[in-house]
Coordinates of C-alpha atoms in Angstrom, one line a residue:
M1 CA -28.9 10.5 -7.5
A2 CA -27.7 13.8 -6.1
R3 CA -27.5 16.7 -8.6
F4 CA -25.2 19.7 -8.7
G5 CA -26.0 23.2 -10.0
H6 CA -28.8 23.4 -12.5
S7 CA -29.3 19.6 -12.9
K8 CA -26.3 19.6 -15.3
I9 CA -23.8 17.8 -13.1
T10 CA -24.6 14.6 -11.3
D11 CA -22.7 12.3 -8.9
G12 CA -22.1 9.0 -10.7
T13 CA -21.5 5.6 -9.4
R14 CA -19.2 3.1 -11.1
R15 CA -20.7 0.3 -13.1
H16 CA -18.7 -2.7 -14.2
V17 CA -19.8 -5.5 -16.5
E18 CA -18.2 -8.8 -15.6
G19 CA -18.3 -12.3 -17.0
F20 CA -19.1 -11.1 -20.5
H21 CA -16.8 -12.8 -23.0
P22 CA -18.2 -12.6 -26.6
D23 CA -16.8 -14.9 -29.2
R24 CA -15.6 -13.8 -32.6
R25 CA -19.0 -14.4 -34.3
S26 CA -20.9 -12.3 -31.8
L27 CA -18.3 -9.5 -32.1
L28 CA -18.7 -9.5 -35.9
S29 CA -22.4 -9.4 -35.5
L30 CA -22.1 -6.1 -33.7
G31 CA -20.9 -4.5 -36.8
V32 CA -18.2 -1.9 -37.6
G33 CA -20.1 0.8 -35.7
A34 CA -19.9 -1.0 -32.4
A35 CA -16.2 -1.9 -32.9
L36 CA -15.5 1.8 -33.5
S37 CA -17.4 2.7 -30.3
A38 CA -15.0 0.6 -28.2
T39 CA -12.0 2.7 -29.4
G40 CA -13.4 6.0 -30.5
L41 CA -16.1 7.8 -32.5
H42 CA -17.0 7.5 -36.2
P43 CA -16.3 10.9 -37.9
A44 CA -20.1 11.5 -38.3
Q45 CA -20.6 10.7 -34.6
A46 CA -17.8 13.1 -33.6
Q47 CA -19.6 15.9 -35.5
D48 CA -22.8 15.2 -33.5
Y49 CA -20.9 15.0 -30.2
P50 CA -22.1 15.1 -27.5
A51 CA -25.3 13.0 -27.9
R52 CA -25.5 11.9 -24.3
P53 CA -24.2 12.8 -20.8
I54 CA -20.5 12.8 -20.3
Q55 CA -18.8 11.1 -17.4
V56 CA -15.8 12.9 -15.7
L57 CA -13.6 10.9 -13.4
V58 CA -12.1 13.0 -10.5
P59 CA -9.4 11.0 -8.8
F60 CA -9.9 12.8 -5.5
A61 CA -12.6 12.8 -2.8
G62 CA -15.9 14.7 -3.3
G63 CA -15.7 18.1 -1.6
S64 CA -12.0 18.4 -2.1
A65 CA -10.6 21.7 -3.6
S66 CA -10.1 20.2 -7.1
D67 CA -13.6 18.6 -7.0
V68 CA -15.4 21.8 -6.1
I69 CA -13.6 23.9 -8.8
T70 CA -14.2 21.2 -11.4
R71 CA -17.9 21.1 -10.7
I72 CA -18.1 24.8 -11.2
L73 CA -16.4 24.5 -14.6
L74 CA -18.5 21.6 -15.7
N75 CA -21.7 23.2 -14.8
R76 CA -21.0 26.0 -17.2
M77 CA -19.6 23.7 -19.9
S78 CA -22.8 21.8 -19.9
T79 CA -24.6 24.9 -21.0
S80 CA -22.4 25.3 -24.0
L81 CA -22.6 21.6 -25.0
G82 CA -26.2 20.9 -24.1
Q83 CA -25.4 17.8 -22.1
A84 CA -25.0 16.9 -18.5
F85 CA -21.7 15.9 -16.9
V86 CA -21.7 13.0 -14.5
V87 CA -18.9 13.4 -11.9
D88 CA -17.5 10.1 -10.6
N89 CA -15.1 10.6 -7.7
R90 CA -12.6 7.7 -7.5
P91 CA -9.9 8.7 -4.9
G92 CA -7.0 6.5 -3.8
A93 CA -3.3 5.8 -4.4
G94 CA -2.5 9.4 -4.8
G95 CA -4.9 9.8 -7.6
N96 CA -3.7 6.8 -9.6
I97 CA -6.9 4.8 -9.3
G98 CA -9.2 7.3 -11.0
T99 CA -6.6 8.4 -13.5
A100 CA -5.9 4.8 -14.6
A101 CA -9.7 4.2 -15.1
A102 CA -9.9 7.2 -17.4
A103 CA -6.7 6.3 -19.2
H104 CA -8.1 2.9 -20.2
A105 CA -11.6 4.0 -21.0
A106 CA -13.1 4.0 -24.5
A107 CA -11.8 7.0 -26.5
D108 CA -15.3 8.1 -27.4
G109 CA -15.4 11.4 -25.6
Y110 CA -17.9 10.2 -23.0
T111 CA -15.4 9.5 -20.3
L112 CA -13.1 12.4 -19.4
L113 CA -10.6 13.0 -16.6
M114 CA -9.9 16.0 -14.3
S115 CA -6.5 15.6 -12.9
T116 CA -3.5 17.4 -11.4
S117 CA 0.3 17.2 -11.2
G118 CA 0.4 14.2 -8.9
P119 CA -1.2 11.6 -11.2
L120 CA 0.1 13.3 -14.4
A121 CA 3.7 14.1 -13.4
A122 CA 4.9 13.6 -9.9
N123 CA 3.6 10.0 -9.4
K124 CA 6.0 8.6 -12.0
S125 CA 8.8 9.4 -9.5
L126 CA 6.8 8.7 -6.3
Y127 CA 5.6 5.2 -7.3
K128 CA 7.7 2.3 -8.6
E129 CA 5.0 1.4 -11.1
L130 CA 2.0 3.2 -12.5
P131 CA -1.0 1.4 -14.2
Y132 CA -0.9 4.1 -17.0
E133 CA 1.5 6.3 -18.9
P134 CA 0.2 9.9 -18.7
L135 CA 1.6 11.2 -22.0
K136 CA 0.8 7.9 -23.9
D137 CA -2.6 7.0 -22.5
L138 CA -4.2 10.4 -22.1
A139 CA -5.0 13.2 -24.6
P140 CA -4.9 16.8 -23.1
I141 CA -7.9 19.0 -23.5
G142 CA -6.8 22.0 -21.5
L143 CA -5.7 23.5 -18.2
F144 CA -8.4 25.7 -16.5
A145 CA -7.4 26.9 -13.0
A146 CA -4.6 27.4 -10.5
L147 CA -5.0 26.7 -6.8
P148 CA -2.1 28.4 -5.0
N149 CA -0.6 26.9 -1.8
V150 CA -0.7 29.0 1.3
V151 CA 1.7 28.7 4.3
A152 CA -0.8 29.1 7.1
I153 CA -0.6 28.5 10.9
N154 CA -3.0 28.4 13.7
S155 CA -3.8 32.0 14.7
R156 CA -2.9 31.3 18.3
L157 CA 0.8 30.6 17.5
P158 CA 3.3 33.5 17.8
P159 CA 4.8 33.8 14.3
K160 CA 3.4 36.7 12.4
S161 CA 5.6 36.3 9.2
L162 CA 7.3 33.6 7.2
R163 CA 10.7 34.6 8.7
E164 CA 9.3 34.3 12.2
L165 CA 7.9 30.9 11.4
I166 CA 11.4 29.7 10.3
E167 CA 12.9 31.1 13.5
Y168 CA 10.1 29.5 15.6
A169 CA 10.6 26.1 13.9
K170 CA 14.3 26.2 14.6
E171 CA 13.7 27.1 18.2
H172 CA 11.3 24.2 18.5
P173 CA 12.7 21.3 16.4
R174 CA 10.3 18.5 15.6
E175 CA 7.6 20.1 17.9
L176 CA 5.7 21.9 15.1
N177 CA 3.2 19.5 13.4
Y178 CA 2.0 20.1 9.8
G179 CA -0.9 18.3 8.2
T180 CA -1.3 16.9 4.7
V181 CA -3.6 14.7 2.7
G182 CA -1.0 12.0 2.5
V183 CA 2.6 10.9 1.9
G184 CA 3.7 12.3 -1.5
S185 CA 1.0 14.9 -1.6
S186 CA 1.8 18.5 -2.7
Q187 CA 1.7 19.6 0.9
H188 CA 4.1 16.9 2.0
L189 CA 6.6 17.7 -0.7
A190 CA 6.4 21.4 -0.1
A191 CA 7.0 20.9 3.6
A192 CA 9.9 18.5 3.0
Y193 CA 11.6 20.9 0.6
F194 CA 10.9 23.7 3.0
E195 CA 12.7 21.8 5.8
Q196 CA 15.7 21.0 3.6
L197 CA 16.3 24.6 2.4
T198 CA 15.6 26.3 5.7
G199 CA 17.3 23.9 8.0
T200 CA 14.2 23.3 10.1
E201 CA 12.7 20.1 11.4
I202 CA 8.9 19.9 11.4
T203 CA 6.7 16.8 12.0
H204 CA 4.5 15.3 9.3
V205 CA 1.0 14.2 10.2
P206 CA -0.8 12.6 7.2
Y207 CA -4.6 12.5 7.0
R208 CA -7.0 10.7 4.7
N209 CA -8.6 14.0 3.5
I210 CA -8.7 17.7 4.4
A211 CA -11.9 17.2 6.4
A212 CA -10.1 15.0 8.9
Y213 CA -7.2 17.5 9.2
T214 CA -9.2 20.7 9.7
P215 CA -10.4 20.0 13.3
D216 CA -6.9 19.2 14.5
F217 CA -5.6 22.4 12.9
I218 CA -8.3 24.5 14.7
T219 CA -7.5 22.9 18.1
G220 CA -3.8 23.5 17.6
Q221 CA -2.7 19.8 17.6
V222 CA -1.5 20.2 14.0
P223 CA -1.2 23.9 13.7
L224 CA 0.8 24.3 10.4
G225 CA -0.2 23.7 6.8
F226 CA 1.2 24.2 3.3
Q227 CA -2.3 23.9 2.0
L228 CA -4.1 24.7 -1.2
L229 CA -5.9 28.0 -0.7
P230 CA -9.4 26.6 -1.1
N231 CA -8.7 24.2 1.8
V232 CA -7.9 27.0 4.2
I233 CA -9.6 30.1 2.9
G234 CA -12.6 29.5 5.3
L235 CA -10.2 29.2 8.2
I236 CA -8.5 32.3 7.2
R237 CA -11.7 34.3 6.8
N238 CA -13.1 33.2 10.2
G239 CA -9.8 33.9 12.0
D240 CA -8.7 30.4 12.9
A241 CA -5.7 30.5 10.5
R242 CA -3.1 33.1 9.9
P243 CA -1.7 33.2 6.3
L244 CA 2.0 34.0 6.3
A245 CA 2.6 33.9 2.5
V246 CA 1.0 32.8 -0.7
A247 CA 3.2 30.6 -2.8
S248 CA 2.7 32.4 -6.0
D249 CA 4.5 34.9 -8.2
K250 CA 1.8 37.5 -7.5
R251 CA -0.7 38.2 -4.7
M252 CA -4.0 36.3 -5.0
T253 CA -7.3 38.0 -5.8
A254 CA -8.9 36.2 -2.8
L255 CA -6.2 37.3 -0.4
P256 CA -4.9 40.7 -1.6
D257 CA -3.3 41.6 1.8
V258 CA -1.2 38.4 2.0
P259 CA 2.3 38.7 0.7
T260 CA 3.9 36.4 -1.8
A261 CA 6.8 34.3 -0.4
A262 CA 9.3 36.5 -2.2
E263 CA 7.7 39.6 -0.6
A264 CA 7.8 37.8 2.7
G265 CA 11.6 37.5 2.4
L266 CA 12.1 33.8 1.7
K267 CA 15.0 33.5 -0.8
D268 CA 16.4 30.5 -2.8
Y269 CA 13.2 28.5 -2.5
E270 CA 10.7 28.1 -5.3
S271 CA 7.9 25.6 -5.2
A272 CA 6.1 25.6 -8.5
A273 CA 3.4 24.2 -10.7
W274 CA 1.2 21.1 -10.5
L275 CA 1.0 20.8 -6.8
A276 CA 4.8 20.6 -6.8
L277 CA 8.1 22.2 -6.1
L278 CA 10.2 23.5 -9.0
A279 CA 13.9 23.4 -8.1
Q280 CA 16.2 25.4 -10.3
A281 CA 19.5 27.2 -9.8
G282 CA 19.3 30.8 -8.7
L283 CA 15.6 30.9 -7.9
K284 CA 14.5 33.6 -5.5
D285 CA 10.7 33.0 -5.2
Y286 CA 8.6 30.4 -3.5
E287 CA 5.8 29.4 -5.8
S288 CA 3.5 26.5 -5.4
A289 CA 0.2 26.1 -7.1
A290 CA -2.1 23.3 -8.1
W291 CA -3.1 23.3 -11.8
L292 CA -6.3 21.7 -12.7
A293 CA -6.7 20.1 -16.2
L294 CA -9.1 18.2 -18.3
L295 CA -8.0 15.2 -20.3
A296 CA -9.5 12.4 -22.4
P297 CA -8.3 8.9 -23.2
A298 CA -5.6 8.8 -25.9
N299 CA -6.9 8.6 -29.5
T300 CA -10.0 10.6 -28.8
D301 CA -11.1 12.3 -32.0
K302 CA -9.7 15.8 -32.5
T303 CA -13.1 17.1 -33.3
V304 CA -14.3 16.0 -29.8
I305 CA -11.2 17.5 -28.1
D306 CA -11.7 20.8 -30.0
K307 CA -15.4 21.0 -28.9
L308 CA -14.5 20.3 -25.3
Y309 CA -11.6 22.8 -25.3
K310 CA -13.9 25.5 -26.8
A311 CA -16.5 24.8 -24.1
M312 CA -13.8 24.9 -21.4
V313 CA -12.5 28.3 -22.6
E314 CA -16.1 29.7 -22.7
A315 CA -16.6 28.6 -19.2
V316 CA -13.4 30.0 -17.8
N317 CA -14.1 33.4 -19.6
D318 CA -17.6 33.6 -18.1
P319 CA -17.5 36.4 -15.5
K320 CA -19.8 34.3 -13.1
V321 CA -17.5 31.3 -13.3
R322 CA -14.4 33.5 -12.7
A323 CA -16.0 35.1 -9.7
R324 CA -16.9 31.7 -8.2
F325 CA -13.4 30.4 -8.9
V326 CA -11.9 33.4 -7.0
E327 CA -14.5 33.0 -4.2
Q328 CA -13.2 29.4 -3.8
G329 CA -9.6 30.5 -3.8
A330 CA -8.7 29.6 -7.4
E331 CA -7.3 31.7 -10.2
P332 CA -8.9 31.1 -13.6
L333 CA -6.5 30.5 -16.5
V334 CA -6.4 28.7 -19.8
M335 CA -3.8 26.5 -21.5
D336 CA -4.6 24.7 -24.8
P337 CA -4.0 21.0 -25.5
Q338 CA -0.5 21.3 -27.0
G339 CA 0.5 23.7 -24.2
L340 CA -0.7 21.3 -21.6
K341 CA 1.1 18.4 -23.2
D342 CA 4.4 20.3 -23.3
F343 CA 3.9 21.4 -19.7
M344 CA 3.3 17.8 -18.6
T345 CA 6.5 16.7 -20.2
L346 CA 8.5 19.5 -18.5
E347 CA 6.9 18.9 -15.1
A348 CA 7.5 15.2 -15.1
A349 CA 11.2 15.8 -15.6
K350 CA 11.3 18.5 -12.9
W351 CA 9.4 16.3 -10.4
A352 CA 12.0 13.6 -10.9
T353 CA 14.7 16.0 -10.0
I354 CA 12.9 17.5 -7.0
I355 CA 11.8 14.2 -5.5
K356 CA 15.3 12.9 -5.7
K357 CA 16.7 16.0 -4.1
I358 CA 14.2 15.8 -1.3
G359 CA 15.1 12.1 -0.8
I360 CA 11.7 10.5 -1.0
E361 CA 11.9 6.8 -2.0
P362 CA 9.4 5.5 -4.5
M363 CA 6.5 3.6 -2.9

């Protein structure tokens, strides 16, 4: 079993128990304590929480931007809570597979979820059916980081600014390829909305993951990206990528010399929050950032939620954690459980409007 950090975070494998169908007598023999463990913790157990390692489902591939940042956070949280975190990567279906597994897990505090806007907000409009209901089946713990999107091109291409990129794309319709991690991903939606508002035509090339996309970006076969900063920060630092703008309301700590989209002169285009695009009347800025959040199955004891939130805040406020976040291209921030719940509600409604505007049909 591979270990991460100071032996506090491990890579878990899924275990399923099949063919077990206890009858009523055997269930009764387990007692009230076992019955409670299937749905939640007894109050006394909640006070003693955590008493064993905690599994965290990440609905994206290992090594992805969200996975790396989450592991940094959990490593510090384990120090506060005195227990290890077992990271279980379950990618697939736009994050729906891992999110569904967490949503239907026992509400005992020992199975958590790290997720983002796709599974928690956008996918309701991108998919005809979901195997979970975000606001009904999940209990927010808190939001802990933002990963801004960056409009970046292969450094061998002529454009030196966002305006020059728009002009170049108009002069070369459908010739400029951009890569994403799949249909309906934040990169795909950002690019589709960019096309709509700028009158450009660029070609979508979806990949299974960022590792598959990177070589084609470097060679120039797919030289454009609307990527999360951690996915391209290495390419920027070694000169393979030229950042044209950061999709944020302020310049990023990791790229202080790169302008925001507003500073770069792009008007009437805002792409905001949760790996998404936020379309509102009269917007002048282009903002796009992934927000990473921790959640638990619905009905998880409030004492458990409070302990996890406290540990999360302590981690985010740790100078070493903040420095590592920035090093990876993330901005540390905190949103409490109620704030996250309200935010999810707003973003689900905004996603529905945006996806309809872009014209993407549910899958």
